[in-house]
Coordinates of C-alpha atoms in Angstrom, one line a residue:
M1 CA -0.1 0.1 0.1
T2 CA 2.6 2.6 -1.2
A3 CA 2.6 5.6 -3.6
T4 CA 5.5 4.9 -6.5
Q5 CA 4.9 8.1 -8.7
E6 CA 4.8 11.7 -8.5
P7 CA 1.6 12.8 -9.2
P8 CA 1.3 15.4 -12.1
V9 CA 1.3 19.0 -11.3
H10 CA -2.0 19.4 -11.8
A11 CA -3.5 16.7 -9.8
T12 CA -6.3 17.5 -8.1
G13 CA -7.5 14.1 -6.4
V14 CA -6.8 11.4 -9.1
P15 CA -2.9 10.4 -8.3
G16 CA -0.1 9.3 -11.1
G17 CA 0.1 5.1 -10.0
G18 CA -1.0 5.2 -6.3
F19 CA -4.7 5.2 -4.7
T20 CA -7.5 6.6 -6.3
S21 CA -10.2 8.2 -4.1
G22 CA -12.0 5.0 -3.9
D23 CA -8.9 3.2 -3.0
L24 CA -8.5 5.8 -0.5
A25 CA -12.4 5.3 1.2
L26 CA -11.7 1.6 0.8
A27 CA -8.6 1.6 2.9
R28 CA -10.8 3.7 5.6
L29 CA -13.2 0.9 5.7
L30 CA -10.9 -1.6 5.9
V31 CA -9.3 -0.1 9.0
D32 CA -12.8 0.0 10.5
Q33 CA -13.5 -3.6 9.9
V34 CA -10.1 -4.7 11.4
V35 CA -10.8 -2.6 14.6
D36 CA -13.5 -4.7 15.4
D37 CA -11.8 -7.8 14.8
D38 CA -11.5 -10.4 17.7
I39 CA -7.8 -10.2 18.6
T40 CA -8.0 -12.8 21.5
L41 CA -6.6 -15.6 19.6
L42 CA -3.6 -13.9 18.3
S43 CA -0.4 -14.4 20.3
E44 CA 2.1 -12.1 21.8
A45 CA 4.5 -12.4 18.4
D46 CA 1.3 -11.7 16.2
L47 CA 0.3 -8.7 18.1
I48 CA 4.4 -7.1 17.6
D49 CA 4.2 -7.9 13.9
Q50 CA 1.0 -6.2 13.3
I51 CA 2.3 -3.2 15.2
R52 CA 5.4 -3.2 13.3
Q53 CA 3.2 -3.6 10.1
I54 CA 0.6 -0.8 10.9
E55 CA 3.7 1.6 11.7
S56 CA 5.3 0.9 8.3
L57 CA 1.7 1.4 7.1
Q58 CA 1.7 4.6 8.4
A59 CA 5.0 6.2 7.2
S60 CA 4.0 5.0 3.7
L61 CA 0.6 6.6 4.3
A62 CA 2.6 9.5 5.5
A63 CA 4.5 9.5 1.9
L64 CA 1.4 9.4 0.0
Q65 CA -0.1 12.5 1.7
A66 CA 3.1 14.6 1.1
T67 CA 2.8 13.7 -2.6
R68 CA -0.9 15.2 -2.2
I69 CA 0.1 18.4 -0.3
R70 CA 2.8 19.0 -3.0
A71 CA 0.2 18.8 -5.8
F72 CA -2.1 20.5 -4.2
A73 CA 0.6 23.5 -3.4
Q74 CA 1.5 23.6 -6.9
A75 CA -2.3 23.7 -7.8
H76 CA -3.3 26.3 -5.5
V77 CA -0.7 28.5 -6.7
E78 CA -0.7 28.1 -10.6
N79 CA -4.5 28.7 -10.4
R80 CA -3.9 31.9 -8.7
L81 CA -0.9 33.6 -10.3
T82 CA -3.1 35.5 -12.8
D83 CA -5.0 37.1 -9.9
D84 CA -3.0 40.9 -9.6
R85 CA -3.9 40.7 -6.0
A86 CA -1.9 37.6 -5.3
D87 CA 1.6 37.3 -3.9
A88 CA 4.1 34.4 -3.5
D89 CA 4.0 35.1 0.6
G90 CA 0.6 35.6 0.4
L91 CA 0.0 32.2 -1.2
H92 CA 2.1 30.2 0.5
R93 CA 0.4 31.5 3.3
S94 CA -3.1 30.6 2.1
V95 CA -1.3 27.0 1.3
V96 CA -0.1 26.4 5.0
A97 CA -3.3 27.0 6.4
Q98 CA -5.2 24.9 4.3
V99 CA -3.0 22.0 5.0
Q100 CA -3.0 23.1 8.8
L101 CA -7.0 22.6 8.4
A102 CA -7.1 19.6 6.5
C103 CA -4.5 17.7 8.6
R104 CA -5.9 19.2 11.9
V105 CA -2.5 20.3 13.1
S106 CA -0.6 23.3 14.5
T107 CA 0.6 26.1 12.1
A108 CA 4.1 25.1 12.7
E109 CA 3.5 21.8 11.9
A110 CA 1.7 22.7 8.9
H111 CA 4.7 24.8 7.7
T112 CA 7.1 21.4 8.1
R113 CA 4.4 19.3 6.3
V114 CA 4.3 21.3 3.3
A115 CA 8.2 22.3 3.1
N116 CA 8.8 18.5 3.5
A117 CA 6.5 17.6 0.7
R118 CA 8.4 20.2 -1.3
D119 CA 11.7 18.9 -0.5
L120 CA 11.2 15.2 -0.8
Y121 CA 11.0 15.7 -4.6
A122 CA 14.1 18.1 -4.6
G123 CA 17.2 16.0 -4.3
F124 CA 16.2 13.1 -1.2
G125 CA 15.3 10.2 -3.5
R126 CA 16.5 7.4 -1.7
V127 CA 15.1 9.0 1.5
R128 CA 12.0 9.8 0.0
D129 CA 12.0 5.8 -1.7
L130 CA 12.7 4.2 2.2
H131 CA 9.7 6.7 3.2
I132 CA 7.4 5.5 0.6
A133 CA 8.3 1.7 1.3
G134 CA 7.4 2.5 5.1
E135 CA 11.0 1.8 6.5
L136 CA 11.6 5.7 7.8
S137 CA 8.5 7.4 9.5
A138 CA 7.7 10.7 9.0
A139 CA 9.5 12.5 12.0
K140 CA 12.7 11.0 10.9
V141 CA 12.2 12.1 7.1
S142 CA 11.3 15.6 8.7
A143 CA 14.4 15.6 10.8
I144 CA 16.8 14.9 7.6
A145 CA 14.7 17.5 6.0
V146 CA 14.8 20.3 8.4
E147 CA 18.6 20.0 8.6
C148 CA 18.8 20.6 4.8
R149 CA 16.2 23.1 4.9
D150 CA 17.9 25.7 3.1
L151 CA 20.5 23.7 0.9
D152 CA 20.0 23.8 -3.1
A153 CA 18.8 20.5 -4.9
R154 CA 22.2 19.2 -5.8
R155 CA 23.8 19.6 -2.3
R156 CA 20.7 17.8 -1.2
R157 CA 21.4 15.2 -3.7
Q158 CA 25.2 14.9 -2.1
V159 CA 23.7 14.6 1.4
D160 CA 21.1 12.0 0.3
A161 CA 24.1 10.0 -1.3
R162 CA 26.1 10.0 1.9
L163 CA 23.4 9.1 3.9
A164 CA 22.5 5.9 1.6
V165 CA 25.4 4.0 2.5
H166 CA 24.2 4.3 6.3
D167 CA 21.2 1.9 7.2
L168 CA 19.0 4.4 8.3
T169 CA 16.2 2.0 9.7
R170 CA 18.4 1.4 12.6
Y171 CA 19.0 5.0 13.2
G172 CA 17.0 7.3 15.9
I173 CA 15.6 10.4 14.9
G174 CA 18.4 12.3 17.2
R175 CA 21.1 10.1 15.5
L176 CA 19.8 11.2 11.9
R177 CA 19.6 14.5 13.0
A178 CA 23.1 14.7 14.1
M179 CA 24.2 12.5 11.2
T180 CA 22.7 14.9 8.5
R181 CA 23.9 18.1 10.6
R182 CA 27.8 17.0 10.1
L183 CA 27.2 16.2 6.4
V184 CA 25.8 19.5 6.1
A185 CA 28.6 21.2 7.8
E186 CA 30.9 19.1 5.6
L187 CA 29.5 19.8 2.2
A188 CA 28.1 23.4 2.5
P189 CA 30.2 24.8 5.4
D190 CA 29.2 28.3 4.0
R191 CA 25.3 27.5 4.3
F192 CA 26.0 25.9 7.7
R193 CA 27.9 29.2 9.1
A194 CA 25.0 31.1 7.5
R195 CA 22.2 29.3 9.6
V196 CA 24.5 29.5 12.3
H197 CA 24.3 33.2 12.6
A198 CA 20.6 33.5 11.1
A199 CA 19.4 31.2 14.5
R200 CA 21.8 33.4 17.2
A201 CA 19.7 36.2 15.8
E202 CA 16.3 34.0 16.4
R203 CA 17.2 33.7 20.0
R204 CA 13.9 33.7 22.5
V205 CA 12.3 32.8 25.7
T206 CA 9.1 30.9 25.6
L207 CA 6.6 29.6 28.0
R208 CA 3.9 27.2 27.4
P209 CA 1.8 25.0 30.1
A210 CA 2.7 21.8 31.8
P211 CA 0.7 19.6 33.4
D212 CA -0.2 20.0 37.5
A213 CA 0.0 23.8 37.3
M214 CA 3.2 23.9 36.2
S215 CA 5.0 25.5 33.0
Y216 CA 7.9 24.8 30.7
L217 CA 10.0 28.2 30.7
T218 CA 12.4 27.5 27.6
A219 CA 15.4 29.9 26.4
Y220 CA 16.7 29.3 22.9
V221 CA 19.8 30.7 23.1
P222 CA 23.9 29.8 21.6
V223 CA 25.0 26.5 22.8
E224 CA 28.0 28.4 24.6
Q225 CA 25.4 30.3 26.6
G226 CA 23.2 27.8 27.2
A227 CA 26.1 25.6 29.2
A228 CA 27.4 28.7 30.8
C229 CA 23.8 29.5 32.2
L230 CA 23.4 25.8 33.2
A231 CA 27.2 25.7 34.9
A232 CA 26.1 28.7 37.1
L233 CA 22.9 27.0 38.1
Q234 CA 25.3 23.7 38.8
K235 CA 27.5 25.8 40.9
A236 CA 24.6 27.2 43.1
F237 CA 23.9 23.6 44.1
V238 CA 27.2 23.1 45.1
E239 CA 27.3 26.1 47.1
V240 CA 24.0 25.0 49.2
Q241 CA 25.4 21.6 49.5
V242 CA 28.3 22.8 51.7
D243 CA 26.2 25.1 53.6
P244 CA 26.0 24.0 57.0
Q245 CA 22.4 24.1 57.0
P246 CA 20.5 20.8 56.3
L247 CA 19.5 20.7 52.7
T248 CA 15.6 20.2 52.1
R249 CA 15.6 20.7 48.6
T250 CA 16.4 18.5 45.5
R251 CA 18.9 19.3 42.9
G252 CA 16.3 20.0 40.5
Q253 CA 14.5 22.2 42.7
V254 CA 17.8 24.2 43.7
L255 CA 18.3 24.8 40.1
A256 CA 14.5 26.1 39.3
D257 CA 14.7 28.0 42.3
T258 CA 17.8 29.9 41.4
L259 CA 17.2 30.3 38.3
V260 CA 13.7 32.3 39.1
E261 CA 15.6 34.2 41.7
R262 CA 18.5 35.3 39.5
V263 CA 16.0 36.1 36.8
T264 CA 13.4 38.4 38.7
G265 CA 15.8 39.8 41.4
Q266 CA 13.7 38.2 43.7
A267 CA 14.8 37.4 47.2
T268 CA 13.2 33.9 47.0
A269 CA 11.5 32.1 44.4
T270 CA 8.1 32.2 45.9
A271 CA 8.0 36.0 46.2
V272 CA 6.6 36.6 42.9
N273 CA 6.0 40.6 42.3
L274 CA 4.2 40.9 39.3
E275 CA 0.3 41.0 38.2
V276 CA -1.1 37.8 37.3
Q277 CA -4.1 37.8 35.0
V278 CA -6.6 34.9 36.2
T279 CA -9.9 34.0 35.4
V280 CA -12.2 33.1 38.8
P281 CA -16.0 31.6 38.5
V282 CA -18.4 33.6 39.9
Q283 CA -19.6 31.2 41.5
A284 CA -16.1 30.8 43.3
L285 CA -17.0 34.1 44.8
L286 CA -20.2 33.2 45.8
D287 CA -19.5 29.8 47.5
P288 CA -16.1 29.8 49.9
Q289 CA -16.6 26.3 49.7
S290 CA -16.7 26.1 46.1
P291 CA -14.7 23.4 44.1
L292 CA -14.2 25.4 40.6
P293 CA -10.2 26.2 40.6
A294 CA -9.4 29.9 39.3
E295 CA -7.2 29.9 36.1
I296 CA -4.3 31.6 34.3
P297 CA -4.9 32.0 30.5
G298 CA -3.3 29.6 28.5
L299 CA -1.6 28.1 31.1
G300 CA -4.6 26.2 32.4
P301 CA -6.2 25.6 35.9
V302 CA -4.5 26.8 39.2
P303 CA -6.0 26.0 42.8
A304 CA -6.8 29.6 43.9
D305 CA -4.8 29.1 47.7
L306 CA -1.4 28.9 45.6
L307 CA -2.2 32.7 44.1
T308 CA -2.8 34.2 47.3
T309 CA 0.5 33.2 49.5
P310 CA 1.9 36.0 51.9
E311 CA 5.3 36.1 50.1
G312 CA 5.9 38.9 47.8
T313 CA 3.5 41.4 46.8
K314 CA 1.7 39.4 43.7
S315 CA -1.3 41.3 42.6
L316 CA -4.4 39.4 40.5
R317 CA -6.6 41.2 38.2
R318 CA -9.7 39.1 38.1
L319 CA -11.7 38.1 35.3
L320 CA -15.2 36.9 36.2
T321 CA -16.6 33.8 34.2
D322 CA -19.8 32.3 34.5
H323 CA -19.8 28.9 33.2
G324 CA -16.7 29.5 30.8
L325 CA -17.9 32.8 29.3
V326 CA -16.1 35.8 30.7
I327 CA -18.8 38.3 32.0
G328 CA -16.4 41.0 33.0
G329 CA -13.7 41.8 35.6
D330 CA -11.2 44.4 37.5
S331 CA -9.3 46.5 35.5
R332 CA -6.6 48.8 36.4
Q333 CA -6.4 50.2 32.7
R334 CA -8.9 53.4 32.6
T335 CA -10.0 53.1 28.5
F336 CA -12.2 50.7 27.0
T337 CA -10.1 49.3 24.8
G338 CA -7.8 47.8 27.2
L339 CA -10.1 46.1 28.9
L340 CA -12.1 44.9 25.8
A341 CA -8.3 43.5 24.8
T342 CA -8.3 42.0 27.9
L343 CA -11.5 40.3 27.9
V344 CA -11.1 39.1 24.2
K345 CA -7.5 37.3 24.8
A346 CA -9.2 35.6 28.1
R347 CA -12.0 34.3 26.5
A348 CA -9.8 32.7 24.1
E349 CA -7.6 31.4 26.9
N350 CA -4.5 33.4 24.9
R351 CA -4.7 30.8 22.4
C352 CA -5.5 31.5 18.3
T353 CA -9.2 30.9 18.0
E354 CA -8.5 29.1 14.7
P355 CA -9.3 25.2 14.6
Y356 CA -6.2 23.4 15.7
C357 CA -3.8 26.1 16.1
D358 CA -2.5 26.4 19.8
A359 CA -0.4 29.6 19.1
P360 CA -0.3 32.3 21.4
V361 CA -2.8 35.3 20.8
R362 CA -0.7 38.3 18.9
H363 CA -3.3 39.9 17.0
L364 CA -7.0 40.8 18.2
D365 CA -9.4 40.4 14.8
H366 CA -12.6 41.7 13.9
I367 CA -14.6 38.5 12.9
H368 CA -17.0 41.1 10.7
R369 CA -14.2 42.9 9.3
D370 CA -13.7 46.8 10.7
A371 CA -14.1 47.5 6.7
D372 CA -17.1 46.4 6.4
G373 CA -18.8 48.1 9.5
G374 CA -18.2 45.4 12.2
R375 CA -17.9 46.7 15.5
T376 CA -15.4 47.1 18.2
E377 CA -17.4 45.0 20.6
L378 CA -16.6 41.9 22.2
D379 CA -19.1 39.6 20.3
N380 CA -16.7 40.7 17.2
G381 CA -13.6 39.9 18.8
R382 CA -11.4 37.5 18.7
G383 CA -8.1 36.4 19.8
V384 CA -5.4 34.8 17.0
C385 CA -1.9 34.4 15.8
E386 CA -0.1 36.7 13.6
F387 CA -0.3 34.2 10.9
H388 CA -4.1 33.3 10.7
N389 CA -4.8 37.4 10.8
H390 CA -2.7 37.7 8.0
V391 CA -4.0 34.7 6.0
R392 CA -7.8 35.4 6.2
E393 CA -6.7 38.7 4.0
Q394 CA -6.0 36.4 1.0
P395 CA -8.9 36.4 -1.7
G396 CA -11.4 33.3 -1.1
W397 CA -11.3 33.4 2.9
Q398 CA -14.0 34.6 4.9
V399 CA -14.6 34.3 8.8
F400 CA -18.2 34.3 10.3
R401 CA -20.1 33.9 13.7
A402 CA -22.7 31.1 13.3
P403 CA -26.0 31.7 15.1
D404 CA -24.5 29.2 17.6
G405 CA -21.7 31.3 18.5
I406 CA -18.7 29.2 17.0
V407 CA -16.5 31.3 14.8
V408 CA -16.4 29.5 10.9
T409 CA -13.8 29.9 8.6
V410 CA -14.4 29.1 5.2
T411 CA -11.0 28.6 3.0
P412 CA -10.6 29.0 -1.1
T413 CA -11.6 26.0 -1.8
G414 CA -15.1 26.0 -0.1
H415 CA -14.1 23.8 2.7
R416 CA -16.1 25.1 6.4
Y417 CA -14.2 24.5 9.7
C418 CA -15.6 25.4 13.1
G419 CA -13.2 27.2 16.0
P420 CA -13.3 26.0 19.5
A421 CA -16.6 25.6 20.9
P422 CA -17.0 27.5 24.2
P423 CA -16.5 25.4 27.2
P424 CA -19.5 23.2 28.2
P425 CA -21.4 24.6 31.5
T426 CA -20.0 23.7 34.8
P427 CA -22.9 22.5 36.9
P428 CA -23.3 24.3 40.5
P429 CA -21.6 22.1 43.3
R430 CA -24.2 20.0 45.1
A431 CA -25.3 21.0 48.6
P432 CA -23.6 18.9 51.2
T433 CA -26.4 16.5 52.6

């Protein structure tokens, strides 16, 4: 079940030597039937064999999908080059956005899939063959392709040929990535050096949620700076170890606390001295015994008592919610615009409201465009990332709010995608009996 030929440039659903649309529907039906098979008579060895076969099939299907993504990208661009309003960057965003919606993945993942689909047919002949045969997973192919992203087809072929002398099926993702990176540095030292300089310009710090009211604070910095930071934190742990006071924290706790203290300048890690935006269910205000938690938008629920520790001068900007909907809040800003922006972001939980996109909110968008008479009010606002705010301006894209309150996106192909639904109503706590 593999695709062995490249689809024609203008393919619109009929492959060149692989599945037809009917075959894909049949494959879906076969999967549905196999799921319901009685597997109680299968041995452990049989189950492992099937797990391995399924993994290989997934890789082949990913290769097949890559051919369709490439064909769609070519057709979408060529069909719109005659439009005077079309531009290369805008068309690329439109392609990525439609792939993102069709695959139900993040924008970053869609960017990667589109780029991989393009690069697989620009020098990676042997890697592509292994992918089609189900010997290399999509993640492994992506690790190779990303390292060669800025190479031309000739140099990709050189890397592909050097990789072919190894049995790539026996390597993990990390080893494949490291091997490819070394080959790029050897075969294209000028490009490798340019990439290093470009990467340093992209240094940044990001924050994303983790389970259990925790978060991941990530610094993307040059390797020598990262090593220096870790060495400084490790030195702090050694100093704590030799202190005559008994050691009450683990090594990881000391490193984490020291990081917070040195970055914020606080005396202790828990003495947070800043303003925290937090949504609080109105039911929790009416009932002190309510089990409903507070929530920091974009980072998840937090027990309210952890936000009111006596240390530091932490202040909370409360945004009141009723069954998941923001209905009001405290504000230290005097203008209506500032509070409205806060409410729109909080309602979106500080995540882009386009389907399947979890990027942080960067822009506040009018669902009904301001240029078309849309009003700047809470019901007409939505929080989106920069990418999706720009892509809706491309020809053929539409956004509107349906009667049930769901925001709907319509793509140039006429497909409709519904945005995230508001959280279901939270039942009030039952009175103790």
